Amino acid sequence: MSLLFNETQKKHILFVDDSPVLLRTVKGFVPPKYKVSIAVNAEQAFKIIDMSMPDLIFLDYEMPDINGAQLFKLFKERPDMDNVPVIFLTAQSSQECIQEIMELQPAGYILKPPSAERINAAIKKQLLV
Amino acid sequence: MAMSYDAIRIEDYLKQFYEQFLPIMEEQSSYITVDLDPDLKAAYSFDVIKSMSIINNMLASGYIGSNNSLLTIGIKESNRLGGCYLDFCVSYTGVGIDKDKIAFLEDRYEEFNIEIKASNGIGSIFRFSMVAEIADDNKLEDISYIFEARSLMNLTHLRIKNRKDCRLKGVTGTEKTDDRPILEGINWSLGDANTGNTDITLSTACRFYKHMLQSIEELAGLYLSLKNDDGQSDDYNNYRICVHGLKGVLATFGATNLSYLAYLIEMASKDNDNNRIDVLHPIFIEQLNLAYSNWTPLKISTTKTKSDDFDSLVSKLEQLKESAESLDFDKCDELLADICQNSYGEELDQSIEELSGSIDMLDDNMIINLCDGIISVAGRK
């Protein structure tokens, strides 16, 4: 059995965060068997989605212009994205904020700064790969 | 999720806790001390696994804020919420504490062979609490989670004096060494705990450093808008999000003091509290500038070879533009690294430096514009 994955076979993970430094860091966490895309804003996120639908999205909750909650709702308005799991990344650990996030019913949330271990555990759980 | 209640003595609970966390504490050079209320009842009945998991999260958050990885777990009965509660609290003792707690903490840390030194400065009392109402038969019910942060001036800070020599009792630790520069304000181990990889921690710090002055300038500009516009809600929001972003990246590579200062400002801007922002903002800017001058080893320098192969440059820039259009930033990085091996004269080198900045910022529109500009200049050569 070949252990090599070509680009089209790879599961696609999209990270959306307004911090380019953080995006490049978390991208480095993910093993090469996944295809990883990064976007600093909603416009880039939708451009990537239109080119190649992700299997999993990590979404920053606190972003300027369109924030994580608004973008999440825009994702869910698209019928083709209904089954794409979204995990929020947030630095806010207050009960109030976590409650706000959970009311949106995402696939989960990870507190920032996100560790490689947590990101990869979430990927394994969601993609079962 | 169904609750699983077990009657357990608090001492036994702590023993379990320490067994679980000692290896982590050793690995991260962190120290957790326990402030146990002597009047606690012998045993309580509660969901041990769930509570342990919550305390684990509270400690993880605590590490982010603590500048010395010194945390205290307090367990006490409390009436402050109008009923009888058991309060499991994680406090940051490395940032700022009440003066009357110093003697107690000195004794506690002495048990771990850690000598501490107190000094005054800006800080905050910072607590994560898990509280549970004590019902009949000492059963703990309705577990909830409370976060409290009070920013105060002139708090007492604790510093470890004999950090290098101290070890946790009963644990033999080994000093981890690597070839990264020792830089004031960066705890590489904490960064590694986040990134899981020493190379990623270092490259995150280098990338942040490259644009650090730009970030400071942006923050200063947003602060000015806040002052000039008399504090509109959008201004507070923009300023807060900028501080929030800095906080996250700083914490990622282990610059926890600066990250914590950013956290205090973020909280102040969330409350639209001008007075706190006015005090903290200049300190943050000053500390960022100081860090910039102290962290010069993070500056990446490259040796370039002079080239006049402008056709090749144009071809690479065309490819780079296409990569930006398809948001393939890996390809952009790769092509830029190739381009940057050569020097094409002062004018073009300066534009390529700008292009490098826009690739770092993942600004696809700017990358495309700059590519067009450089192609036009290089095409005339």
mmCIF file of C-alpha atoms in Angstrom, chain A residues 50-124:
data_model
loop_
_atom_site.group_PDB
_atom_site.id
_atom_site.type_symbol
_atom_site.label_atom_id
_atom_site.label_comp_id
_atom_site.label_asym_id
_atom_site.label_seq_id
_atom_site.Cartn_x
_atom_site.Cartn_y
_atom_site.Cartn_z
ATOM 1 C CA ASP A 50 -14.557 28.310 -3.810
ATOM 2 C CA MET A 51 -11.335 26.829 -5.175
ATOM 3 C CA SER A 52 -11.327 23.769 -2.922
ATOM 4 C CA MET A 53 -13.884 22.960 -0.226
ATOM 5 C CA PRO A 54 -12.146 22.326 3.108
ATOM 6 C CA ASP A 55 -12.894 19.242 5.195
ATOM 7 C CA LEU A 56 -12.275 21.176 8.395
ATOM 8 C CA ILE A 57 -12.015 24.862 9.306
ATOM 9 C CA PHE A 58 -10.239 26.438 12.270
ATOM 10 C CA LEU A 59 -11.663 29.920 12.730
ATOM 11 C CA ASP A 60 -10.380 32.761 14.915
ATOM 12 C CA TYR A 61 -13.216 34.115 17.042
ATOM 13 C CA GLU A 62 -11.822 37.624 17.414
ATOM 14 C CA MET A 63 -11.137 39.277 14.061
ATOM 15 C CA PRO A 64 -11.562 42.830 12.757
ATOM 16 C CA ASP A 65 -14.185 43.684 10.125
ATOM 17 C CA ILE A 66 -16.047 40.367 9.907
ATOM 18 C CA ASN A 67 -15.511 38.556 13.193
ATOM 19 C CA GLY A 68 -15.434 34.800 13.753
ATOM 20 C CA ALA A 69 -19.091 34.507 14.767
ATOM 21 C CA GLN A 70 -20.271 36.464 11.699
ATOM 22 C CA LEU A 71 -18.072 34.443 9.378
ATOM 23 C CA PHE A 72 -19.275 31.209 10.938
ATOM 24 C CA LYS A 73 -22.879 32.225 10.188
ATOM 25 C CA LEU A 74 -21.927 33.068 6.597
ATOM 26 C CA PHE A 75 -20.340 29.635 6.233
ATOM 27 C CA LYS A 76 -23.436 27.935 7.553
ATOM 28 C CA GLU A 77 -25.699 29.882 5.194
ATOM 29 C CA ARG A 78 -24.063 28.028 2.307
ATOM 30 C CA PRO A 79 -25.712 24.645 1.713
ATOM 31 C CA ASP A 80 -22.421 23.191 0.430
ATOM 32 C CA MET A 81 -20.765 24.015 3.749
ATOM 33 C CA ASP A 82 -23.422 22.593 5.996
ATOM 34 C CA ASN A 83 -21.350 19.544 6.887
ATOM 35 C CA VAL A 84 -17.969 21.229 7.157
ATOM 36 C CA PRO A 85 -16.952 21.208 10.826
ATOM 37 C CA VAL A 86 -15.706 24.517 12.222
ATOM 38 C CA ILE A 87 -13.549 24.783 15.331
ATOM 39 C CA PHE A 88 -13.124 28.187 16.917
ATOM 40 C CA LEU A 89 -9.776 29.459 18.128
ATOM 41 C CA THR A 90 -10.204 31.912 20.976
ATOM 42 C CA ALA A 91 -8.081 33.559 23.611
ATOM 43 C CA GLN A 92 -11.136 34.358 25.712
ATOM 44 C CA SER A 93 -11.606 31.797 28.441
ATOM 45 C CA SER A 94 -14.412 33.593 30.253
ATOM 46 C CA GLN A 95 -17.582 31.633 30.814
ATOM 47 C CA GLU A 96 -19.562 34.318 28.986
ATOM 48 C CA CYS A 97 -17.433 34.075 25.849
ATOM 49 C CA ILE A 98 -17.340 30.277 25.833
ATOM 50 C CA GLN A 99 -21.113 30.292 26.168
ATOM 51 C CA GLU A 100 -21.414 32.689 23.203
ATOM 52 C CA ILE A 101 -19.251 30.369 21.153
ATOM 53 C CA MET A 102 -21.089 27.221 22.141
ATOM 54 C CA GLU A 103 -24.449 28.782 21.278
ATOM 55 C CA LEU A 104 -23.273 28.847 17.658
ATOM 56 C CA GLN A 105 -22.878 25.074 17.880
ATOM 57 C CA PRO A 106 -19.445 24.750 16.325
ATOM 58 C CA ALA A 107 -17.620 21.420 16.242
ATOM 59 C CA GLY A 108 -15.520 22.713 19.141
ATOM 60 C CA TYR A 109 -13.208 25.432 20.383
ATOM 61 C CA ILE A 110 -9.535 25.626 21.274
ATOM 62 C CA LEU A 111 -8.036 28.203 23.590
ATOM 63 C CA LYS A 112 -5.240 30.359 22.212
ATOM 64 C CA PRO A 113 -2.363 30.116 21.919
ATOM 65 C CA PRO A 114 -3.229 26.828 20.284
ATOM 66 C CA SER A 115 -0.747 24.037 20.920
ATOM 67 C CA ALA A 116 0.317 21.609 18.205
ATOM 68 C CA GLU A 117 -1.017 18.796 20.349
ATOM 69 C CA ARG A 118 -4.515 20.287 20.620
ATOM 70 C CA ILE A 119 -4.719 21.193 16.945
ATOM 71 C CA ASN A 120 -3.686 17.709 15.870
ATOM 72 C CA ALA A 121 -6.006 16.029 18.364
ATOM 73 C CA ALA A 122 -8.886 18.098 16.967
ATOM 74 C CA ILE A 123 -7.942 17.209 13.389
ATOM 75 C CA LYS A 124 -7.792 13.504 14.200
#
